Amino acid sequence: MRRGTIIFLVINLLVIGFLLNAFSTLIGLLFEDGSSDAIHRAEIPAPGSELIDNRTQLIPKIIHQTYINESIPAQWKAGQQSCIDLHDDYEYKLWTDDLSREFISAEYPWFLSTFDSYRFPIQRADAIRYFVLAFYGGIYIDLDDGCNRRLDPLLSYPAWVRRTVPTGISNDAMGSVPQHPFFLRVIESLSGYNRHWVMPYITVMYSTGPLFLSVIWKEYMDVPRPAEEHVRILMPDEYKGFKWSFFNISRGSSWHGKDAQTIFWMGKHWVLLTVAGFAIAGVVGLCLWSLWSMWVMRGIGGKGKRGLWRRISAKERYELVDRMA
Ligand SMILES: *[C@@H]1O[C@H](CO)[C@@H](O)[C@H](O)[C@H]1NC(C)=O
């Protein structure tokens, strides 16, 4: 092989290695189904079953929800009321924007500057749920998730989140004891993930939303831990859709923007996009290769052009190659 070819291949391998390393958690997430920590269907007593009272309840009986202020929009009122009505022995906390800021300022002052710096209100709504779970414990429920049955069986796990298809976990329904190591890690990680990613949807997803939570979860899972530190996984059928499921969704998603539609489209066509990704990578690789050969290999035969294409003497060529290597 020519020396130039070898250098080209080495540089490409380095770049690929760097990318794989940078995205290893995201790639790992694609293959993580959470089954090792799944809450099995058979271990959840049916609604009203007397088995429910025999189980130890670890999570405090508190339901947390968030909204801008106390005026809950009509489309979410029924869902909110269904959770309150089913749990009259639970404490109910609605975290409005004002209350959330007061709470962060009083209990987590080191986070206040990040909290205030968020560009999108939904980032604050995402962040506050992790803090209140870490502080009080309880169950957080999105306003568009209504309750289909009492949540008592889910109080028996020190921490749980719900699995989403095809990959990752969501932050729309989660439960935890106070000071659970997973949620402590989540609140500690938020500031480092407060970055801007061109599209608002990706920025929100990856700074505070489900993608952020999934990445922290994947990293957390990759370290062996004692049973009580595991985050148990509520599977899709137990989440919604059946008589025994815990939640009941009245979708009024807060996402209507163009980039949300783009992301949903990308989600549906991910096989096509992956193939296209490889094709583009191949074309880019070929282009780089031909540029490389023109720049370095063809130097000797050049016709005295200026700049990139100017004539490169044999000596210069080797110096150049050595510098690149
Ligand atoms: C609550 O927020 C909504 C949306 O910003 C606003 O329209 C409404 O007037 C607010 N209600 C109160 C009581 O401040």
mmCIF file of C-alpha atoms and ligand atoms in Angstrom:
data_model
loop_
_atom_site.group_PDB
_atom_site.id
_atom_site.type_symbol
_atom_site.label_atom_id
_atom_site.label_comp_id
_atom_site.label_asym_id
_atom_site.label_seq_id
_atom_site.Cartn_x
_atom_site.Cartn_y
_atom_site.Cartn_z
ATOM 1 C CA MET A 1 0.000 0.000 0.000
ATOM 2 C CA ARG A 2 1.126 3.533 -0.660
ATOM 3 C CA ARG A 3 2.083 5.538 2.393
ATOM 4 C CA GLY A 4 -0.669 8.063 1.648
ATOM 5 C CA THR A 5 -3.276 5.315 1.614
ATOM 6 C CA ILE A 6 -2.197 4.088 5.009
ATOM 7 C CA ILE A 7 -2.316 7.580 6.489
ATOM 8 C CA PHE A 8 -5.748 8.113 4.984
ATOM 9 C CA LEU A 9 -7.030 4.886 6.527
ATOM 10 C CA VAL A 10 -5.494 5.643 9.935
ATOM 11 C CA ILE A 11 -7.040 9.117 10.039
ATOM 12 C CA ASN A 12 -10.418 7.680 9.090
ATOM 13 C CA LEU A 13 -10.189 4.960 11.742
ATOM 14 C CA LEU A 14 -9.303 7.603 14.335
ATOM 15 C CA VAL A 15 -12.304 9.699 13.330
ATOM 16 C CA ILE A 16 -14.641 6.681 13.401
ATOM 17 C CA GLY A 17 -13.206 5.596 16.754
ATOM 18 C CA PHE A 18 -13.721 9.076 18.149
ATOM 19 C CA LEU A 19 -17.338 9.212 16.937
ATOM 20 C CA LEU A 20 -18.143 5.727 18.268
ATOM 21 C CA ASN A 21 -16.666 6.667 21.610
ATOM 22 C CA ALA A 22 -18.497 9.995 21.759
ATOM 23 C CA PHE A 23 -21.814 8.339 20.931
ATOM 24 C CA SER A 24 -21.278 5.034 22.719
ATOM 25 C CA THR A 25 -23.982 5.719 25.329
ATOM 26 C CA LEU A 26 -26.483 6.669 22.644
ATOM 27 C CA ILE A 27 -25.594 3.569 20.631
ATOM 28 C CA GLY A 28 -25.828 1.418 23.775
ATOM 29 C CA LEU A 29 -29.217 2.956 24.467
ATOM 30 C CA LEU A 30 -30.523 1.650 21.138
ATOM 31 C CA PHE A 31 -29.868 -1.899 22.331
ATOM 32 C CA GLU A 32 -30.975 -1.440 25.948
ATOM 33 C CA ASP A 33 -34.457 -2.854 26.506
ATOM 34 C CA GLY A 34 -34.449 -2.485 30.299
ATOM 35 C CA SER A 35 -35.644 -6.085 30.657
ATOM 36 C CA SER A 36 -33.202 -6.876 33.467
ATOM 37 C CA ASP A 37 -34.998 -4.354 35.694
ATOM 38 C CA ALA A 38 -38.514 -4.746 34.279
ATOM 39 C CA ILE A 39 -41.387 -4.855 36.750
ATOM 40 C CA HIS A 40 -42.920 -8.142 35.713
ATOM 41 C CA ARG A 41 -46.595 -8.263 34.949
ATOM 42 C CA ALA A 42 -47.130 -11.208 37.293
ATOM 43 C CA GLU A 43 -45.739 -9.384 40.324
ATOM 44 C CA ILE A 44 -48.214 -6.502 40.104
ATOM 45 C CA PRO A 45 -51.447 -7.335 41.964
ATOM 46 C CA ALA A 46 -54.681 -6.660 40.070
ATOM 47 C CA PRO A 47 -56.691 -3.536 40.941
ATOM 48 C CA GLY A 48 -58.374 -4.095 44.297
ATOM 49 C CA SER A 49 -56.462 -7.321 45.015
ATOM 50 C CA GLU A 50 -55.796 -8.047 48.679
ATOM 51 C CA LEU A 51 -52.182 -8.769 47.792
ATOM 52 C CA ILE A 52 -51.633 -5.017 47.510
ATOM 53 C CA ASP A 53 -51.827 -4.457 51.259
ATOM 54 C CA ASN A 54 -49.231 -7.162 51.926
ATOM 55 C CA ARG A 55 -46.533 -5.350 50.029
ATOM 56 C CA THR A 56 -44.101 -2.997 51.726
ATOM 57 C CA GLN A 57 -44.602 0.540 50.525
ATOM 58 C CA LEU A 58 -41.366 2.457 50.219
ATOM 59 C CA ILE A 59 -42.300 5.491 48.148
ATOM 60 C CA PRO A 60 -44.157 8.190 50.138
ATOM 61 C CA LYS A 61 -47.777 8.776 49.119
ATOM 62 C CA ILE A 62 -47.309 12.049 47.252
ATOM 63 C CA ILE A 63 -48.414 12.890 43.708
ATOM 64 C CA HIS A 64 -46.517 15.683 41.957
ATOM 65 C CA GLN A 65 -47.693 17.498 38.825
ATOM 66 C CA THR A 66 -46.505 20.682 37.109
ATOM 67 C CA TYR A 67 -48.159 23.530 35.291
ATOM 68 C CA ILE A 68 -47.551 27.251 34.634
ATOM 69 C CA ASN A 69 -50.088 28.271 37.269
ATOM 70 C CA GLU A 70 -53.226 26.962 38.951
ATOM 71 C CA SER A 71 -55.427 27.399 35.839
ATOM 72 C CA ILE A 72 -55.235 23.896 34.383
ATOM 73 C CA PRO A 73 -56.483 23.847 30.744
ATOM 74 C CA ALA A 74 -59.821 22.115 30.225
ATOM 75 C CA GLN A 75 -58.384 19.173 28.233
ATOM 76 C CA TRP A 76 -56.259 18.078 31.211
ATOM 77 C CA LYS A 77 -58.719 18.695 34.038
ATOM 78 C CA ALA A 78 -60.347 15.259 33.818
ATOM 79 C CA GLY A 79 -56.998 13.473 33.925
ATOM 80 C CA GLN A 80 -55.799 15.533 36.866
ATOM 81 C CA GLN A 81 -59.063 14.914 38.726
ATOM 82 C CA SER A 82 -58.910 11.156 38.068
ATOM 83 C CA CYS A 83 -55.542 10.979 39.862
ATOM 84 C CA ILE A 84 -56.745 13.112 42.766
ATOM 85 C CA ASP A 85 -60.018 11.197 43.170
ATOM 86 C CA LEU A 86 -58.366 7.763 43.154
ATOM 87 C CA HIS A 87 -55.810 8.843 45.761
ATOM 88 C CA ASP A 88 -57.605 10.779 48.464
ATOM 89 C CA ASP A 89 -55.085 9.523 51.034
ATOM 90 C CA TYR A 90 -52.117 10.875 49.016
ATOM 91 C CA GLU A 91 -50.705 14.336 49.318
ATOM 92 C CA TYR A 92 -51.172 16.276 46.058
ATOM 93 C CA LYS A 93 -48.624 18.878 44.957
ATOM 94 C CA LEU A 94 -49.042 21.060 41.880
ATOM 95 C CA TRP A 95 -45.724 22.700 41.042
ATOM 96 C CA THR A 96 -46.522 26.021 39.398
ATOM 97 C CA ASP A 97 -43.743 28.147 37.872
ATOM 98 C CA ASP A 98 -43.650 30.369 40.974
ATOM 99 C CA LEU A 99 -43.577 27.501 43.456
ATOM 100 C CA SER A 100 -40.919 25.681 41.433
ATOM 101 C CA ARG A 101 -38.589 28.634 41.414
ATOM 102 C CA GLU A 102 -39.075 29.254 45.134
ATOM 103 C CA PHE A 103 -38.339 25.607 45.859
ATOM 104 C CA ILE A 104 -35.137 25.531 43.780
ATOM 105 C CA SER A 105 -34.015 28.815 45.283
ATOM 106 C CA ALA A 106 -34.572 27.552 48.840
ATOM 107 C CA GLU A 107 -33.367 23.939 48.565
ATOM 108 C CA TYR A 108 -31.003 23.783 45.583
ATOM 109 C CA PRO A 109 -29.554 27.309 45.274
ATOM 110 C CA TRP A 110 -26.590 25.964 43.294
ATOM 111 C CA PHE A 111 -29.001 25.085 40.489
ATOM 112 C CA LEU A 112 -30.904 28.378 40.341
ATOM 113 C CA SER A 113 -28.736 30.020 37.675
ATOM 114 C CA THR A 114 -29.138 27.010 35.367
ATOM 115 C CA PHE A 115 -32.856 26.848 36.142
ATOM 116 C CA ASP A 116 -33.284 30.522 35.228
ATOM 117 C CA SER A 117 -31.104 30.208 32.140
ATOM 118 C CA TYR A 118 -33.334 27.657 30.392
ATOM 119 C CA ARG A 119 -34.629 29.117 27.172
ATOM 120 C CA PHE A 120 -37.806 27.009 27.030
ATOM 121 C CA PRO A 121 -40.312 26.847 29.920
ATOM 122 C CA ILE A 122 -40.706 23.101 29.371
ATOM 123 C CA GLN A 123 -37.045 22.655 30.396
ATOM 124 C CA ARG A 124 -37.936 24.061 33.814
ATOM 125 C CA ALA A 125 -41.002 21.810 33.932
ATOM 126 C CA ASP A 126 -38.720 18.834 33.174
ATOM 127 C CA ALA A 127 -36.070 19.817 35.713
ATOM 128 C CA ILE A 128 -38.404 20.532 38.623
ATOM 129 C CA ARG A 129 -39.869 17.002 38.528
ATOM 130 C CA TYR A 130 -36.437 15.443 39.108
ATOM 131 C CA PHE A 131 -35.734 17.785 42.021
ATOM 132 C CA VAL A 132 -39.023 17.196 43.810
ATOM 133 C CA LEU A 133 -38.643 13.426 43.431
ATOM 134 C CA ALA A 134 -35.093 13.622 44.788
ATOM 135 C CA PHE A 135 -36.262 15.807 47.678
ATOM 136 C CA TYR A 136 -39.709 14.583 48.735
ATOM 137 C CA GLY A 137 -39.972 11.306 46.868
ATOM 138 C CA GLY A 138 -43.405 10.348 45.548
ATOM 139 C CA ILE A 139 -44.827 9.844 42.085
ATOM 140 C CA TYR A 140 -44.590 12.419 39.333
ATOM 141 C CA ILE A 141 -47.335 12.316 36.673
ATOM 142 C CA ASP A 142 -47.622 14.496 33.549
ATOM 143 C CA LEU A 143 -50.867 16.425 33.337
ATOM 144 C CA ASP A 144 -51.858 14.592 30.163
ATOM 145 C CA ASP A 145 -51.544 11.226 31.944
ATOM 146 C CA GLY A 146 -54.759 10.424 33.786
ATOM 147 C CA CYS A 147 -54.924 7.641 36.396
ATOM 148 C CA ASN A 148 -56.645 4.383 35.533
ATOM 149 C CA ARG A 149 -56.211 2.613 38.912
ATOM 150 C CA ARG A 150 -54.578 3.261 42.279
ATOM 151 C CA LEU A 151 -50.804 3.501 42.144
ATOM 152 C CA ASP A 152 -50.140 1.639 45.430
ATOM 153 C CA PRO A 153 -48.383 -1.380 43.851
ATOM 154 C CA LEU A 154 -45.801 0.999 42.401
ATOM 155 C CA LEU A 155 -44.916 2.295 45.867
ATOM 156 C CA SER A 156 -43.068 -0.982 46.527
ATOM 157 C CA TYR A 157 -40.075 -0.140 44.333
ATOM 158 C CA PRO A 158 -37.421 2.320 45.527
ATOM 159 C CA ALA A 159 -37.430 3.962 42.089
ATOM 160 C CA TRP A 160 -39.147 3.348 38.757
ATOM 161 C CA VAL A 161 -39.479 4.974 35.356
ATOM 162 C CA ARG A 162 -41.341 3.879 32.272
ATOM 163 C CA ARG A 163 -39.992 2.269 29.141
ATOM 164 C CA THR A 164 -40.644 3.847 25.757
ATOM 165 C CA VAL A 165 -40.648 2.134 22.366
ATOM 166 C CA PRO A 166 -38.425 1.794 20.391
ATOM 167 C CA THR A 167 -35.802 2.984 22.844
ATOM 168 C CA GLY A 168 -35.117 4.659 26.168
ATOM 169 C CA ILE A 169 -37.312 5.793 29.026
ATOM 170 C CA SER A 170 -39.734 8.664 29.474
ATOM 171 C CA ASN A 171 -40.025 11.279 32.181
ATOM 172 C CA ASP A 172 -43.826 11.574 32.113
ATOM 173 C CA ALA A 173 -44.486 9.120 34.966
ATOM 174 C CA MET A 174 -41.819 8.244 37.535
ATOM 175 C CA GLY A 175 -41.641 7.298 41.171
ATOM 176 C CA SER A 176 -38.917 7.386 43.779
ATOM 177 C CA VAL A 177 -38.050 7.392 47.458
ATOM 178 C CA PRO A 178 -36.389 10.614 48.651
ATOM 179 C CA GLN A 179 -32.663 10.853 47.895
ATOM 180 C CA HIS A 180 -32.558 7.860 45.585
ATOM 181 C CA PRO A 181 -29.062 7.675 44.032
ATOM 182 C CA PHE A 182 -30.489 7.651 40.506
ATOM 183 C CA PHE A 183 -32.388 10.902 40.924
ATOM 184 C CA LEU A 184 -29.477 12.453 42.813
ATOM 185 C CA ARG A 185 -27.336 11.673 39.819
ATOM 186 C CA VAL A 186 -29.972 13.085 37.487
ATOM 187 C CA ILE A 187 -30.170 16.445 39.280
ATOM 188 C CA GLU A 188 -26.397 16.649 39.463
ATOM 189 C CA SER A 189 -26.073 16.005 35.723
ATOM 190 C CA LEU A 190 -28.544 18.661 34.562
ATOM 191 C CA SER A 191 -26.152 21.622 34.498
ATOM 192 C CA GLY A 192 -23.620 19.778 32.349
ATOM 193 C CA TYR A 193 -26.301 18.952 29.768
ATOM 194 C CA ASN A 194 -27.572 22.533 29.530
ATOM 195 C CA ARG A 195 -26.456 23.052 25.935
ATOM 196 C CA HIS A 196 -28.117 24.369 22.835
ATOM 197 C CA TRP A 197 -28.621 22.015 19.881
ATOM 198 C CA VAL A 198 -29.906 24.182 16.995
ATOM 199 C CA MET A 199 -33.407 22.620 16.907
ATOM 200 C CA PRO A 200 -35.520 23.476 19.992
ATOM 201 C CA TYR A 201 -36.972 19.964 20.143
ATOM 202 C CA ILE A 202 -33.559 18.299 20.294
ATOM 203 C CA THR A 203 -32.319 20.913 22.760
ATOM 204 C CA VAL A 204 -35.203 20.181 25.132
ATOM 205 C CA MET A 205 -35.009 16.397 24.695
ATOM 206 C CA TYR A 206 -31.280 16.252 25.331
ATOM 207 C CA SER A 207 -30.874 18.946 28.007
ATOM 208 C CA THR A 208 -33.711 18.019 30.393
ATOM 209 C CA GLY A 209 -36.171 15.728 28.592
ATOM 210 C CA PRO A 210 -36.525 11.985 27.957
ATOM 211 C CA LEU A 211 -33.309 11.663 25.926
ATOM 212 C CA PHE A 212 -31.310 13.296 28.726
ATOM 213 C CA LEU A 213 -32.955 11.013 31.289
ATOM 214 C CA SER A 214 -32.368 7.935 29.100
ATOM 215 C CA VAL A 215 -28.670 8.702 28.708
ATOM 216 C CA ILE A 216 -28.193 9.177 32.468
ATOM 217 C CA TRP A 217 -30.166 5.980 33.053
ATOM 218 C CA LYS A 218 -28.011 4.010 30.618
ATOM 219 C CA GLU A 219 -24.797 5.239 32.255
ATOM 220 C CA TYR A 220 -26.237 4.522 35.704
ATOM 221 C CA MET A 221 -27.242 0.987 34.702
ATOM 222 C CA ASP A 222 -23.828 0.128 33.322
ATOM 223 C CA VAL A 223 -22.366 0.112 36.848
ATOM 224 C CA PRO A 224 -23.224 -2.916 39.057
ATOM 225 C CA ARG A 225 -25.374 -1.865 42.028
ATOM 226 C CA PRO A 226 -27.216 -3.384 44.995
ATOM 227 C CA ALA A 227 -30.889 -4.195 44.405
ATOM 228 C CA GLU A 228 -32.292 -1.146 46.219
ATOM 229 C CA GLU A 229 -30.359 1.181 43.958
ATOM 230 C CA HIS A 230 -31.831 -0.278 40.760
ATOM 231 C CA VAL A 231 -34.339 1.718 38.785
ATOM 232 C CA ARG A 232 -37.238 -0.588 37.974
ATOM 233 C CA ILE A 233 -38.950 -0.311 34.618
ATOM 234 C CA LEU A 234 -42.682 -0.025 34.053
ATOM 235 C CA MET A 235 -43.350 -1.738 30.728
ATOM 236 C CA PRO A 236 -45.696 -0.329 28.046
ATOM 237 C CA ASP A 237 -48.718 -2.600 28.739
ATOM 238 C CA GLU A 238 -48.630 -1.815 32.449
ATOM 239 C CA TYR A 239 -48.386 1.866 31.577
ATOM 240 C CA LYS A 240 -51.510 2.171 29.430
ATOM 241 C CA GLY A 241 -54.028 0.430 27.245
ATOM 242 C CA PHE A 242 -55.468 -2.298 29.516
ATOM 243 C CA LYS A 243 -57.843 -2.560 32.448
ATOM 244 C CA TRP A 244 -54.879 -3.299 34.731
ATOM 245 C CA SER A 245 -52.673 -0.485 33.344
ATOM 246 C CA PHE A 246 -51.897 2.380 35.693
ATOM 247 C CA PHE A 247 -52.365 5.326 33.371
ATOM 248 C CA ASN A 248 -54.808 6.610 30.852
ATOM 249 C CA ILE A 249 -53.606 9.081 28.296
ATOM 250 C CA SER A 250 -55.478 12.126 27.052
ATOM 251 C CA ARG A 251 -52.942 13.334 24.519
ATOM 252 C CA GLY A 252 -52.751 17.064 24.296
ATOM 253 C CA SER A 253 -49.058 17.152 23.634
ATOM 254 C CA SER A 254 -47.336 20.453 24.203
ATOM 255 C CA TRP A 255 -45.385 19.866 20.993
ATOM 256 C CA HIS A 256 -46.812 21.289 17.798
ATOM 257 C CA GLY A 257 -43.784 22.943 16.232
ATOM 258 C CA LYS A 258 -42.263 22.094 12.882
ATOM 259 C CA ASP A 259 -39.219 20.453 14.376
ATOM 260 C CA ALA A 260 -41.426 18.222 16.533
ATOM 261 C CA GLN A 261 -43.077 16.991 13.342
ATOM 262 C CA THR A 262 -39.659 16.481 11.803
ATOM 263 C CA ILE A 263 -38.560 14.390 14.765
ATOM 264 C CA PHE A 264 -41.736 12.293 14.671
ATOM 265 C CA TRP A 265 -41.173 11.750 10.963
ATOM 266 C CA MET A 266 -37.571 10.749 11.658
ATOM 267 C CA GLY A 267 -38.766 8.367 14.379
ATOM 268 C CA LYS A 268 -41.067 6.608 11.923
ATOM 269 C CA HIS A 269 -38.472 6.332 9.181
ATOM 270 C CA TRP A 270 -35.381 5.508 11.168
ATOM 271 C CA VAL A 271 -34.406 2.479 9.039
ATOM 272 C CA LEU A 272 -34.430 4.600 5.912
ATOM 273 C CA LEU A 273 -32.494 7.311 7.731
ATOM 274 C CA THR A 274 -29.878 4.849 8.965
ATOM 275 C CA VAL A 275 -29.331 3.515 5.438
ATOM 276 C CA ALA A 276 -29.166 7.088 4.125
ATOM 277 C CA GLY A 277 -26.693 7.909 6.905
ATOM 278 C CA PHE A 278 -24.365 5.122 5.818
ATOM 279 C CA ALA A 279 -24.728 6.118 2.158
ATOM 280 C CA ILE A 280 -23.859 9.731 2.976
ATOM 281 C CA ALA A 281 -20.911 8.600 5.099
ATOM 282 C CA GLY A 282 -19.719 6.502 2.136
ATOM 283 C CA VAL A 283 -19.987 9.403 -0.302
ATOM 284 C CA VAL A 284 -18.228 11.759 2.122
ATOM 285 C CA GLY A 285 -15.501 9.140 2.588
ATOM 286 C CA LEU A 286 -15.011 8.878 -1.191
ATOM 287 C CA CYS A 287 -14.862 12.634 -1.566
ATOM 288 C CA LEU A 288 -12.301 12.896 1.222
ATOM 289 C CA TRP A 289 -10.302 10.159 -0.411
ATOM 290 C CA SER A 290 -10.233 11.855 -3.776
ATOM 291 C CA LEU A 291 -9.396 15.219 -2.200
ATOM 292 C CA TRP A 292 -6.608 13.560 -0.283
ATOM 293 C CA SER A 293 -5.178 11.931 -3.383
ATOM 294 C CA MET A 294 -5.397 15.136 -5.376
ATOM 295 C CA TRP A 295 -3.822 17.213 -2.634
ATOM 296 C CA VAL A 296 -0.951 14.994 -1.611
ATOM 297 C CA MET A 297 -0.388 12.416 -4.320
ATOM 298 C CA ARG A 298 -0.848 14.605 -7.365
ATOM 299 C CA GLY A 299 1.386 17.348 -6.019
ATOM 300 C CA ILE A 300 4.354 16.436 -8.183
ATOM 301 C CA GLY A 301 2.463 16.552 -11.436
ATOM 302 C CA GLY A 302 0.827 19.949 -10.638
ATOM 303 C CA LYS A 303 0.929 22.799 -13.092
ATOM 304 C CA GLY A 304 2.145 25.461 -10.676
ATOM 305 C CA LYS A 305 -1.348 26.399 -9.386
ATOM 306 C CA ARG A 306 -1.620 28.543 -6.293
ATOM 307 C CA GLY A 307 -2.853 27.548 -2.845
ATOM 308 C CA LEU A 308 -4.083 24.048 -2.295
ATOM 309 C CA TRP A 309 -3.277 22.906 -5.800
ATOM 310 C CA ARG A 310 0.091 24.536 -6.129
ATOM 311 C CA ARG A 311 3.033 22.414 -7.077
ATOM 312 C CA ILE A 312 4.441 20.529 -4.089
ATOM 313 C CA SER A 313 8.015 19.371 -4.272
ATOM 314 C CA ALA A 314 8.874 15.837 -3.276
ATOM 315 C CA LYS A 315 10.575 17.142 -0.127
ATOM 316 C CA GLU A 316 7.626 19.327 0.832
ATOM 317 C CA ARG A 317 5.337 16.427 0.224
ATOM 318 C CA TYR A 318 7.110 14.290 2.773
ATOM 319 C CA GLU A 319 7.184 17.093 5.306
ATOM 320 C CA LEU A 320 3.484 17.551 4.791
ATOM 321 C CA VAL A 321 2.829 13.863 5.217
ATOM 322 C CA ASP A 322 4.936 13.745 8.365
ATOM 323 C CA ARG A 323 3.037 16.659 9.844
ATOM 324 C CA MET A 324 -0.311 15.067 9.121
ATOM 325 C CA ALA A 325 0.831 11.821 10.667
HETATM 326 C C1 LIG B 1 -52.160 30.983 33.843
HETATM 327 O O1 LIG B 1 -51.372 30.935 32.648
HETATM 328 C C2 LIG B 1 -52.120 31.035 31.473
HETATM 329 C C3 LIG B 1 -51.176 30.793 30.301
HETATM 330 O O2 LIG B 1 -50.064 31.640 30.347
HETATM 331 C C4 LIG B 1 -52.813 32.391 31.425
HETATM 332 O O3 LIG B 1 -53.565 32.490 30.240
HETATM 333 C C5 LIG B 1 -53.700 32.538 32.647
HETATM 334 O O4 LIG B 1 -54.274 33.823 32.682
HETATM 335 C C6 LIG B 1 -52.908 32.310 33.939
HETATM 336 N N1 LIG B 1 -53.827 32.278 35.074
HETATM 337 C C7 LIG B 1 -53.579 32.919 36.207
HETATM 338 C C8 LIG B 1 -54.568 32.716 37.294
HETATM 339 O O5 LIG B 1 -52.617 33.642 36.360
#
